[in-house]
XYZ file of C-alpha atoms in Angstrom:
306
model
C 231.708 155.482 6.371
C 234.520 154.865 8.197
C 236.907 152.703 5.960
C 234.885 150.057 4.234
C 232.775 149.014 7.118
C 232.594 149.608 11.084
C 235.110 147.770 13.011
C 234.560 144.609 14.936
C 231.631 145.119 17.392
C 233.616 142.594 19.923
C 237.163 143.932 19.422
C 239.528 144.350 22.760
C 238.804 148.134 23.074
C 241.415 148.521 25.661
C 244.102 147.298 23.273
C 242.880 149.513 20.582
C 242.856 152.398 22.893
C 246.340 151.753 24.198
C 247.881 151.332 20.400
C 245.836 153.479 18.336
C 245.036 156.181 20.572
C 247.733 156.683 23.051
C 250.944 156.474 20.868
C 250.411 159.142 18.292
C 248.851 161.508 20.808
C 251.797 160.953 23.007
C 254.225 161.540 19.993
C 252.580 164.868 18.981
C 252.464 166.081 22.959
C 256.392 164.833 23.508
C 257.335 166.485 20.327
C 255.661 169.896 20.859
C 256.542 169.778 24.608
C 260.462 168.862 23.976
C 260.883 171.855 20.902
C 259.210 174.100 23.701
C 261.446 172.781 26.380
C 264.345 173.130 24.109
C 263.774 176.918 23.976
C 261.831 177.436 20.603
C 260.408 179.611 19.548
C 262.051 182.260 21.169
C 265.691 180.914 21.326
C 267.376 178.333 18.997
C 266.690 174.709 20.217
C 269.578 173.644 22.616
C 270.143 170.122 24.146
C 271.143 171.882 27.282
C 268.047 173.561 27.715
C 265.773 170.518 26.926
C 267.895 168.308 29.590
C 267.629 171.466 32.143
C 263.995 171.523 31.518
C 263.310 167.696 32.005
C 265.415 167.657 35.252
C 263.204 170.581 36.399
C 260.126 168.485 36.041
C 258.880 167.434 40.027
C 256.971 164.042 40.038
C 253.373 165.768 40.090
C 254.220 167.396 36.501
C 255.274 164.146 35.344
C 251.701 162.898 37.014
C 250.043 165.721 35.075
C 251.761 165.138 31.620
C 250.635 161.275 31.847
C 246.925 162.445 32.687
C 247.208 164.880 29.893
C 248.169 162.260 27.497
C 245.549 159.963 28.697
C 242.766 162.400 28.541
C 243.766 163.815 24.884
C 243.448 160.224 23.874
C 240.357 159.412 25.485
C 238.970 162.475 23.675
C 240.346 161.883 20.194
C 239.318 157.897 20.099
C 235.973 158.704 18.944
C 237.084 160.796 16.181
C 239.314 157.755 14.805
C 236.158 156.967 12.420
C 235.843 160.735 11.231
C 239.758 160.786 10.548
C 239.477 157.865 8.282
C 236.750 159.274 6.182
C 238.778 162.216 5.864
C 241.918 160.732 4.778
C 239.486 158.917 2.333
C 238.378 162.027 1.011
C 234.782 162.320 1.922
C 234.858 165.699 3.050
C 236.523 166.639 -0.763
C 232.865 165.394 -2.188
C 230.641 168.364 -1.341
C 231.158 171.411 0.238
C 234.053 174.009 -0.015
C 236.212 171.420 -1.128
C 234.203 169.741 -3.967
C 236.280 171.678 -6.519
C 239.529 169.812 -5.649
C 237.653 166.837 -4.828
C 236.262 166.700 -8.327
C 239.763 167.242 -9.685
C 241.123 164.528 -7.905
C 238.537 162.124 -8.867
C 238.904 163.075 -12.942
C 242.795 162.174 -12.054
C 241.831 158.907 -10.893
C 239.222 158.204 -13.617
C 242.032 158.912 -16.174
C 244.169 156.484 -14.169
C 241.416 153.831 -14.436
C 240.618 154.040 -18.139
C 244.074 153.913 -18.863
C 244.478 150.719 -16.820
C 241.343 148.987 -17.881
C 242.127 149.767 -21.641
C 245.549 148.248 -21.055
C 244.221 145.248 -19.510
C 241.997 144.162 -22.217
C 244.247 144.722 -24.861
C 243.216 142.401 -27.809
C 245.591 139.917 -28.822
C 248.667 141.130 -26.857
C 251.939 140.013 -27.661
C 254.016 137.889 -25.063
C 255.901 141.045 -24.272
C 252.830 142.932 -23.076
C 251.403 139.995 -20.678
C 253.436 141.254 -17.374
C 252.252 144.794 -18.171
C 248.548 143.301 -18.520
C 248.910 141.466 -15.498
C 250.325 144.674 -13.530
C 247.873 146.598 -14.778
C 244.898 144.269 -13.703
C 246.432 143.843 -10.039
C 246.340 147.915 -9.833
C 243.161 148.153 -11.457
C 241.503 145.361 -8.626
C 242.499 147.979 -5.945
C 240.191 150.522 -7.543
C 236.287 150.297 -7.896
C 234.898 148.223 -10.514
C 232.820 151.402 -12.258
C 234.638 154.725 -12.371
C 231.429 156.116 -10.759
C 232.456 155.098 -7.518
C 235.827 156.749 -7.514
C 236.930 158.634 -4.461
C 239.441 161.603 -4.677
C 242.280 159.514 -2.609
C 244.368 156.190 -2.738
C 242.895 155.346 0.294
C 239.484 155.949 -0.426
C 239.978 153.794 -3.398
C 241.279 150.986 -1.952
C 238.564 150.865 0.673
C 235.667 151.451 -1.837
C 236.833 148.777 -3.946
C 236.827 146.189 -1.241
C 233.629 147.532 0.101
C 231.720 147.134 -3.620
C 233.435 143.374 -4.098
C 230.691 141.671 -2.364
C 227.758 143.578 -3.524
C 229.397 143.250 -7.696
C 229.839 139.248 -6.824
C 226.950 138.552 -4.614
C 224.555 141.356 -4.260
C 225.436 141.808 -0.519
C 225.605 145.206 0.715
C 228.853 144.314 3.139
C 228.625 147.808 4.821
C 224.968 147.076 5.804
C 225.405 143.430 6.980
C 228.783 143.571 8.489
C 227.211 144.292 12.108
C 225.334 140.658 11.797
C 227.710 139.093 9.603
C 230.668 139.933 12.183
C 228.702 137.911 15.125
C 228.375 134.648 13.242
C 232.467 134.602 12.582
C 234.552 132.274 14.162
C 236.817 133.691 16.879
C 239.915 132.860 14.662
C 238.733 134.964 11.811
C 237.358 137.689 13.919
C 240.744 138.184 15.726
C 242.342 138.365 12.273
C 239.916 140.852 11.052
C 240.282 142.941 14.353
C 243.903 142.916 14.011
C 243.720 144.232 10.288
C 241.645 146.777 11.326
C 243.627 147.843 14.465
C 246.679 148.404 11.862
C 244.520 150.627 9.652
C 243.446 152.916 12.208
C 246.578 153.173 13.465
C 248.674 153.880 10.316
C 246.148 156.372 9.573
C 246.139 158.287 13.094
C 249.980 158.217 13.130
C 250.233 159.862 9.385
C 247.976 162.344 10.936
C 249.920 162.834 13.933
C 253.086 163.111 11.683
C 251.256 165.577 9.671
C 250.276 167.685 12.621
C 253.977 167.167 14.449
C 255.551 168.690 10.986
C 252.897 171.717 10.992
C 253.270 172.690 14.635
C 257.128 172.230 14.520
C 257.271 174.543 11.223
C 255.631 177.000 13.515
C 257.564 176.714 16.731
C 261.042 175.870 15.608
C 262.908 179.278 14.293
C 263.843 179.349 10.395
C 267.135 177.531 10.610
C 268.596 174.002 10.082
C 265.983 172.905 12.412
C 263.260 173.443 9.713
C 264.555 169.888 8.408
C 262.999 168.305 11.545
C 259.413 169.934 10.248
C 260.183 168.541 6.561
C 261.114 165.302 8.143
C 257.933 164.728 9.911
C 255.753 165.582 6.587
C 257.724 163.070 4.436
C 257.323 160.505 7.371
C 253.648 161.451 6.922
C 253.294 160.588 3.634
C 255.030 157.250 4.112
C 252.980 156.436 6.761
C 249.992 157.346 4.663
C 251.389 155.051 1.834
C 251.693 152.231 4.648
C 247.727 152.961 5.684
C 246.560 152.032 2.071
C 248.269 148.795 1.908
C 247.010 147.863 5.450
C 243.781 149.039 3.993
C 243.876 146.880 0.940
C 245.155 143.653 3.579
C 241.921 144.654 5.601
C 239.780 144.530 2.430
C 240.859 141.044 1.721
C 240.310 139.623 4.911
C 236.811 141.373 5.111
C 235.950 139.887 1.502
C 237.222 136.304 2.573
C 235.178 136.628 5.606
C 232.207 137.302 3.137
C 233.353 134.856 0.783
C 233.363 131.913 3.557
C 230.366 133.074 5.936
C 227.747 134.493 3.557
C 225.534 131.652 3.902
C 225.713 131.456 7.823
C 224.009 135.027 7.234
C 221.120 133.590 5.395
C 220.995 130.488 7.898
C 221.084 133.160 11.056
C 217.918 135.080 9.359
C 216.246 131.611 8.883
C 215.934 132.396 4.911
C 216.411 129.371 2.182
C 219.662 129.138 0.940
C 219.758 129.651 -2.705
C 220.097 127.249 -5.287
C 222.383 129.166 -7.913
C 224.324 132.516 -7.941
C 221.165 134.067 -9.836
C 219.120 133.581 -7.001
C 221.785 134.274 -4.206
C 222.010 137.642 -5.841
C 218.293 138.022 -5.464
C 218.281 136.751 -2.181
C 221.027 139.158 -0.638
C 219.855 142.138 -2.300
C 216.586 141.434 -0.809
C 218.251 141.154 2.676
C 220.428 143.933 1.892
C 217.358 146.336 1.466
C 216.212 144.651 4.896
C 219.374 145.787 6.545
C 220.158 148.997 4.955
C 216.254 150.494 4.914
C 214.026 148.203 6.979
C 212.119 146.894 4.042
C 210.317 143.491 4.865
C 211.838 140.392 3.599
C 209.263 138.367 1.645
C 209.157 134.400 1.300
C 208.859 131.416 3.849
C 211.388 131.128 6.718
C 213.602 127.649 6.718
C 214.046 126.553 10.491
C 215.476 123.316 9.533
C 215.204 119.978 11.542
C 212.909 120.104 14.710
């Protein structure tokens, strides 16, 4: 899955395309073109060559540049979901990257066990309480079961948010989200959409900066200009960390939507509301199986007052 669940089905796709798609693509293309126009890789980059190359462009070439950015953004837009999956670490879960993936998951498991032991310390001293609270907060950003750990920080943050409705209510949020999203009030859906936009934008910018760093290392001759490639790579790492923060905010909003509107889902399916938490988990497990696997939902319908 891409992130913890698909983006809102009624999002403003024009806004998503302009922000999420165009800006990172434009940054990569302009960086590469500027480096080539400044004389690289055959010459040392210079400001004079860059200015001369820009002044020599005719209006038709500017139009072609604009069309190139637009076409590239259109082609790459459907790959956004795969990009988030890649940053979550799914390619490392199987295939050639599985060896690295298992090593990274083992590292996260050791961290999970250390945090779990710290926040469950018996008879703590008052001086230990801040460390225990910090451990509990960090553990909340990881899946509740170590068997669900992912190879990357982004993957663990999203999976923790993804698993929370199932752990609490028995609801598979990934399977139920398309139906639940259509029941959200407009204000709630807008907040969720904005958070998803921020997550997608930071993920694509992190990938774009990493690509800019790699291409700059190839295009620019070895010199002080190599620092530009290093700067792009460092910016990519910082942007990736921002993506983890955006994923945490997105997960909180999605879980808030589930907390407040999960019973609306049962009502929309004309299913009776549960009387207690145990019945709620049974009801949502059955509904999740229906949405995920097409299994029939048993029991009487409840259509309300005529």
